mmCIF file of C-alpha atoms in Angstrom:
data_model
loop_
_atom_site.group_PDB
_atom_site.id
_atom_site.type_symbol
_atom_site.label_atom_id
_atom_site.label_comp_id
_atom_site.label_asym_id
_atom_site.label_seq_id
_atom_site.Cartn_x
_atom_site.Cartn_y
_atom_site.Cartn_z
ATOM 1 C CA MET A 7 94.990 145.990 16.526
ATOM 2 C CA ARG A 8 94.062 145.947 20.223
ATOM 3 C CA VAL A 9 94.531 142.375 21.515
ATOM 4 C CA VAL A 10 94.173 140.404 24.703
ATOM 5 C CA ILE A 11 96.303 137.074 25.160
ATOM 6 C CA ALA A 12 95.784 133.803 27.431
ATOM 7 C CA GLU A 13 98.480 131.097 27.235
ATOM 8 C CA ASP A 14 99.752 129.567 30.628
ATOM 9 C CA SER A 15 103.484 129.385 29.065
ATOM 10 C CA GLY A 16 105.073 132.218 29.866
ATOM 11 C CA ILE A 17 108.549 132.136 27.169
ATOM 12 C CA LEU A 18 105.133 132.121 24.738
ATOM 13 C CA ARG A 19 102.965 134.784 26.844
ATOM 14 C CA ASP A 20 105.542 136.998 25.928
ATOM 15 C CA GLY A 21 106.971 136.340 23.052
ATOM 16 C CA LEU A 22 103.908 137.087 21.308
ATOM 17 C CA SER A 23 103.615 139.943 23.563
ATOM 18 C CA TYR A 24 106.285 141.258 21.995
ATOM 19 C CA LEU A 25 106.140 139.974 18.248
ATOM 20 C CA LEU A 26 102.440 142.149 18.014
ATOM 21 C CA THR A 27 103.786 144.758 19.358
ATOM 22 C CA ASP A 28 106.791 145.298 17.666
ATOM 23 C CA ARG A 29 104.205 145.162 14.467
ATOM 24 C CA GLY A 30 102.060 148.354 15.540
ATOM 25 C CA HIS A 31 99.851 145.848 17.435
ATOM 26 C CA ARG A 32 98.797 146.996 21.182
ATOM 27 C CA VAL A 33 98.451 144.273 23.623
ATOM 28 C CA LEU A 34 95.980 145.039 26.679
ATOM 29 C CA ALA A 35 96.597 142.260 28.681
ATOM 30 C CA ALA A 36 98.165 138.881 28.330
ATOM 31 C CA VAL A 37 97.120 136.470 31.197
ATOM 32 C CA ALA A 38 97.859 133.186 32.083
ATOM 33 C CA ASP A 39 93.995 131.032 33.055
ATOM 34 C CA PRO A 40 90.861 131.147 31.797
ATOM 35 C CA GLU A 41 89.400 133.451 34.686
ATOM 36 C CA ALA A 42 92.238 136.669 33.722
ATOM 37 C CA LEU A 43 91.338 135.586 30.434
ATOM 38 C CA ARG A 44 87.630 136.578 30.691
ATOM 39 C CA ALA A 45 88.328 139.189 32.983
ATOM 40 C CA ALA A 46 90.443 141.477 30.604
ATOM 41 C CA VAL A 47 88.716 140.680 28.387
ATOM 42 C CA ASP A 48 85.914 142.222 30.067
ATOM 43 C CA GLU A 49 88.092 145.184 30.533
ATOM 44 C CA HIS A 50 89.681 146.391 27.837
ATOM 45 C CA ARG A 51 86.713 144.847 24.747
ATOM 46 C CA PRO A 52 89.813 143.728 22.376
ATOM 47 C CA ASP A 53 89.506 143.580 18.567
ATOM 48 C CA VAL A 54 90.485 140.025 19.096
ATOM 49 C CA ALA A 55 91.970 137.184 22.205
ATOM 50 C CA VAL A 56 94.414 135.200 21.006
ATOM 51 C CA ILE A 57 94.000 131.511 23.438
ATOM 52 C CA ASP A 58 95.794 128.507 24.699
ATOM 53 C CA ILE A 59 93.392 125.715 24.577
ATOM 54 C CA ARG A 60 95.375 124.168 27.493
ATOM 55 C CA MET A 61 95.282 126.338 30.399
ATOM 56 C CA PRO A 62 94.948 125.938 34.394
ATOM 57 C CA PRO A 63 93.621 123.888 36.076
ATOM 58 C CA THR A 64 93.440 120.766 34.580
ATOM 59 C CA TYR A 65 95.272 121.631 30.997
ATOM 60 C CA THR A 66 92.980 120.003 28.381
ATOM 61 C CA ASP A 67 90.207 122.069 26.881
ATOM 62 C CA GLU A 68 89.871 125.552 29.790
ATOM 63 C CA GLY A 69 91.332 127.652 27.000
ATOM 64 C CA LEU A 70 88.742 126.372 24.139
ATOM 65 C CA ARG A 71 85.637 126.520 27.167
ATOM 66 C CA ALA A 72 87.084 130.002 28.032
ATOM 67 C CA ALA A 73 87.285 131.407 24.582
ATOM 68 C CA LEU A 74 83.150 129.984 24.131
ATOM 69 C CA ALA A 75 82.059 132.046 27.813
ATOM 70 C CA VAL A 76 83.839 135.236 25.885
ATOM 71 C CA ARG A 77 81.355 134.705 22.649
ATOM 72 C CA VAL A 78 78.523 134.171 24.748
ATOM 73 C CA ALA A 79 79.414 137.404 27.131
ATOM 74 C CA HIS A 80 80.292 139.486 23.864
ATOM 75 C CA PRO A 81 79.219 138.481 20.871
ATOM 76 C CA GLY A 82 81.014 138.612 18.044
ATOM 77 C CA THR A 83 84.615 138.789 20.238
ATOM 78 C CA PRO A 84 86.731 137.516 17.486
ATOM 79 C CA VAL A 85 88.597 134.724 19.042
ATOM 80 C CA LEU A 86 91.971 132.933 17.619
ATOM 81 C CA LEU A 87 92.999 129.936 19.012
ATOM 82 C CA PHE A 88 96.401 129.150 19.328
ATOM 83 C CA SER A 89 97.646 125.358 20.644
ATOM 84 C CA GLN A 90 99.161 122.460 19.706
ATOM 85 C CA TYR A 91 95.918 120.387 20.553
ATOM 86 C CA VAL A 92 92.908 119.749 18.198
ATOM 87 C CA GLU A 93 89.918 119.558 20.523
ATOM 88 C CA THR A 94 86.972 119.071 18.130
ATOM 89 C CA ARG A 95 83.935 118.804 20.601
ATOM 90 C CA TYR A 96 84.141 122.126 21.613
ATOM 91 C CA ALA A 97 85.731 123.789 18.756
ATOM 92 C CA ALA A 98 82.815 122.662 16.652
ATOM 93 C CA GLN A 99 80.316 124.237 19.292
ATOM 94 C CA LEU A 100 82.302 127.631 18.113
ATOM 95 C CA LEU A 101 82.241 127.148 15.250
ATOM 96 C CA ALA A 102 78.883 126.485 15.216
ATOM 97 C CA GLY A 103 78.156 129.595 16.768
ATOM 98 C CA GLY A 104 77.284 131.235 13.408
ATOM 99 C CA ALA A 105 79.113 134.356 13.362
ATOM 100 C CA GLY A 106 82.479 134.560 12.053
ATOM 101 C CA GLY A 107 86.048 135.711 13.864
ATOM 102 C CA VAL A 108 87.060 132.603 14.874
ATOM 103 C CA GLY A 109 90.093 130.381 13.828
ATOM 104 C CA TYR A 110 92.075 128.249 14.821
ATOM 105 C CA LEU A 111 96.548 127.234 14.156
ATOM 106 C CA LEU A 112 98.479 125.140 15.527
ATOM 107 C CA LYS A 113 101.790 126.350 16.963
ATOM 108 C CA ASP A 114 103.780 123.861 15.565
ATOM 109 C CA ARG A 115 102.584 124.169 12.190
ATOM 110 C CA VAL A 116 102.520 128.196 11.982
ATOM 111 C CA ALA A 117 106.299 128.629 9.922
ATOM 112 C CA GLU A 118 106.034 132.527 9.964
ATOM 113 C CA VAL A 119 104.885 135.665 11.956
ATOM 114 C CA GLY A 120 104.012 137.287 9.221
ATOM 115 C CA GLU A 121 101.833 133.968 8.748
ATOM 116 C CA PHE A 122 100.084 134.111 12.333
ATOM 117 C CA VAL A 123 99.407 137.924 12.417
ATOM 118 C CA ASP A 124 97.701 137.848 8.906
ATOM 119 C CA ALA A 125 95.911 135.355 9.939
ATOM 120 C CA LEU A 126 94.897 137.651 13.468
ATOM 121 C CA THR A 127 94.412 140.490 11.453
ATOM 122 C CA ARG A 128 91.505 138.533 9.120
ATOM 123 C CA VAL A 129 89.820 136.834 12.050
ATOM 124 C CA ALA A 130 90.124 140.497 14.005
ATOM 125 C CA GLY A 131 87.854 141.348 10.569
ATOM 126 C CA GLY A 132 86.105 138.649 10.750
ATOM 127 C CA ALA A 133 87.101 135.885 8.718
ATOM 128 C CA THR A 134 87.090 132.085 10.145
ATOM 129 C CA VAL A 135 90.823 131.108 9.570
ATOM 130 C CA LEU A 136 91.190 127.394 10.750
ATOM 131 C CA ASP A 137 94.339 125.020 10.383
ATOM 132 C CA PRO A 138 93.686 122.400 7.287
ATOM 133 C CA GLU A 139 95.215 119.313 10.380
ATOM 134 C CA VAL A 140 92.090 120.930 12.414
ATOM 135 C CA VAL A 141 89.756 121.280 9.157
ATOM 136 C CA THR A 142 90.675 117.371 8.733
ATOM 137 C CA GLN A 143 90.237 116.531 12.419
ATOM 138 C CA LEU A 144 86.871 118.481 12.645
ATOM 139 C CA PHE A 145 85.719 116.197 9.212
ATOM 140 C CA GLY A 146 86.801 112.830 11.058
ATOM 141 C CA ALA A 147 84.692 113.243 14.028
ATOM 142 C CA SER A 148 81.838 113.612 12.324
ATOM 143 C CA ARG A 149 79.357 111.952 10.273
ATOM 144 C CA GLY A 150 79.491 113.631 7.122
ATOM 145 C CA VAL A 151 83.144 111.701 6.302
ATOM 146 C CA GLU A 152 81.854 109.740 3.692
ATOM 147 C CA GLU A 153 80.161 112.464 1.971
ATOM 148 C CA LEU A 154 83.600 113.651 1.281
ATOM 149 C CA ALA A 155 84.198 110.404 -0.912
ATOM 150 C CA GLY A 156 82.095 112.020 -3.782
ATOM 151 C CA LEU A 157 84.448 115.265 -3.998
ATOM 152 C CA SER A 158 87.417 114.822 -6.837
ATOM 153 C CA GLU A 159 91.268 115.624 -5.533
ATOM 154 C CA ARG A 160 90.998 119.276 -6.581
ATOM 155 C CA GLU A 161 87.262 119.863 -5.064
ATOM 156 C CA ARG A 162 88.816 119.108 -1.837
ATOM 157 C CA THR A 163 92.116 121.137 -2.003
ATOM 158 C CA VAL A 164 89.617 124.383 -2.961
ATOM 159 C CA LEU A 165 87.622 123.271 0.317
ATOM 160 C CA ALA A 166 90.560 123.067 2.551
ATOM 161 C CA LEU A 167 91.180 126.118 1.292
ATOM 162 C CA MET A 168 87.814 127.905 1.761
ATOM 163 C CA ALA A 169 88.284 125.999 5.314
ATOM 164 C CA GLU A 170 91.250 128.998 6.235
ATOM 165 C CA GLY A 171 88.914 131.272 5.591
ATOM 166 C CA ARG A 172 90.032 132.028 2.039
ATOM 167 C CA SER A 173 88.378 134.132 -0.393
ATOM 168 C CA ASN A 174 87.774 133.343 -4.046
ATOM 169 C CA VAL A 175 90.769 135.683 -5.481
ATOM 170 C CA ALA A 176 93.086 133.729 -2.866
ATOM 171 C CA ILE A 177 91.945 130.001 -3.743
ATOM 172 C CA ALA A 178 92.778 130.962 -7.356
ATOM 173 C CA SER A 179 95.999 132.217 -6.876
ATOM 174 C CA ALA A 180 96.380 129.503 -4.655
ATOM 175 C CA LEU A 181 95.752 126.947 -7.653
ATOM 176 C CA PHE A 182 96.767 128.770 -10.150
ATOM 177 C CA LEU A 183 93.421 129.340 -11.480
ATOM 178 C CA SER A 184 91.105 131.636 -12.772
ATOM 179 C CA VAL A 185 88.556 133.287 -10.605
ATOM 180 C CA GLY A 186 86.030 131.589 -12.735
ATOM 181 C CA ALA A 187 87.539 128.326 -12.377
ATOM 182 C CA VAL A 188 87.275 128.347 -8.659
ATOM 183 C CA GLU A 189 83.681 129.913 -8.895
ATOM 184 C CA LYS A 190 82.322 126.711 -10.896
ATOM 185 C CA HIS A 191 84.828 123.618 -7.705
ATOM 186 C CA ILE A 192 82.656 125.581 -5.259
ATOM 187 C CA THR A 193 79.503 125.139 -7.046
ATOM 188 C CA SER A 194 80.071 121.667 -7.872
ATOM 189 C CA ILE A 195 81.156 121.188 -3.763
ATOM 190 C CA PHE A 196 77.676 122.660 -2.518
ATOM 191 C CA GLY A 197 75.913 120.511 -4.952
ATOM 192 C CA LYS A 198 77.143 117.425 -3.677
ATOM 193 C CA LEU A 199 77.313 118.991 -0.301
ATOM 194 C CA ASP A 200 73.831 119.385 -0.692
ATOM 195 C CA LEU A 201 74.654 122.816 1.189
ATOM 196 C CA PRO A 202 72.944 126.527 -0.170
ATOM 197 C CA PRO A 203 75.781 128.678 -1.420
ATOM 198 C CA SER A 204 76.474 131.824 0.431
ATOM 199 C CA GLU A 205 78.687 134.911 -0.541
ATOM 200 C CA SER A 206 80.297 135.251 2.793
ATOM 201 C CA ASP A 207 83.545 133.433 2.930
ATOM 202 C CA HIS A 208 83.147 132.876 7.105
ATOM 203 C CA ARG A 209 79.727 131.390 6.999
ATOM 204 C CA ARG A 210 80.681 129.203 3.575
ATOM 205 C CA VAL A 211 83.360 127.695 6.180
ATOM 206 C CA ILE A 212 80.757 127.491 8.962
ATOM 207 C CA ALA A 213 77.996 125.828 6.430
ATOM 208 C CA VAL A 214 80.402 123.706 5.221
ATOM 209 C CA LEU A 215 81.471 122.421 8.894
ATOM 210 C CA ARG A 216 78.115 122.657 10.534
ATOM 211 C CA HIS A 217 76.688 120.219 7.652
ATOM 212 C CA LEU A 218 79.424 117.789 8.231
ATOM 213 C CA GLN A 219 79.449 117.408 12.051
ATOM 214 C CA SER A 220 75.049 117.003 11.603
ATOM 215 C CA GLY A 221 76.122 113.917 9.788
ATOM 216 C CA VAL A 222 72.185 115.072 8.184
#
C-alpha cells in the first residue's frame, strides 16, 4: 500500500511509518498538521491516509475535518481515522458520504500491529471498518437508539460486527455460526430497522448508521 500519515505526535508518526515500512508498505509522506495532509494527498494520491483527529492549531477536530476535505477534493480516497477520541458529528458526515474506504479506530484499543495493518488494508480496499466503541457512541448520538431495543442480544452482536466491516463469512467464523444463520440474523436486523438489504458490506454499514443518525 501507498500510505500518507497525518499525526502530530512525532513518536507515533515515526512509529507508524516504521511499522508500515517494515511490513512492505510505502509511506509517501508523514506530516503533522491538516494543511500538510491535504498537500500530501494532492501530490501523492495515496492508496490510503491514516489521520489523527486532534491536530494543530486547536487540537479539537482538525484531522476529521481535513479527512472530509480530502474526500471532497479526491472522492473515494480511503481514510482511516486513528485517534484516542470519538467525535460523532463529523464522523457521521464522513460515513454518510455513501462510499466505502472509511475507518475509525481508537489508539488504546488496537492491541496488535497485525490488527491495525489488517484494518488499514481493508479500508484501502474499500471497506468500512469501525471500532465497536465508535459504533456505540454514534448510536448514542442518534435518535435511533430506541429502535435498537427491539434487537436481540445476538442481533446486536452481529450488528456490531457488521459495523466493523466484517463479511458474513467473517461474522460466522467469529460467532461460531453457519453463514446461513448469520444471513437470517442480518435479514431480521434489516427488517426491525426498516432497512433494505444490501450485498455490499460497506454500504450496509453506512445504511445502518445513516438510518440511526436520521432518527426516521
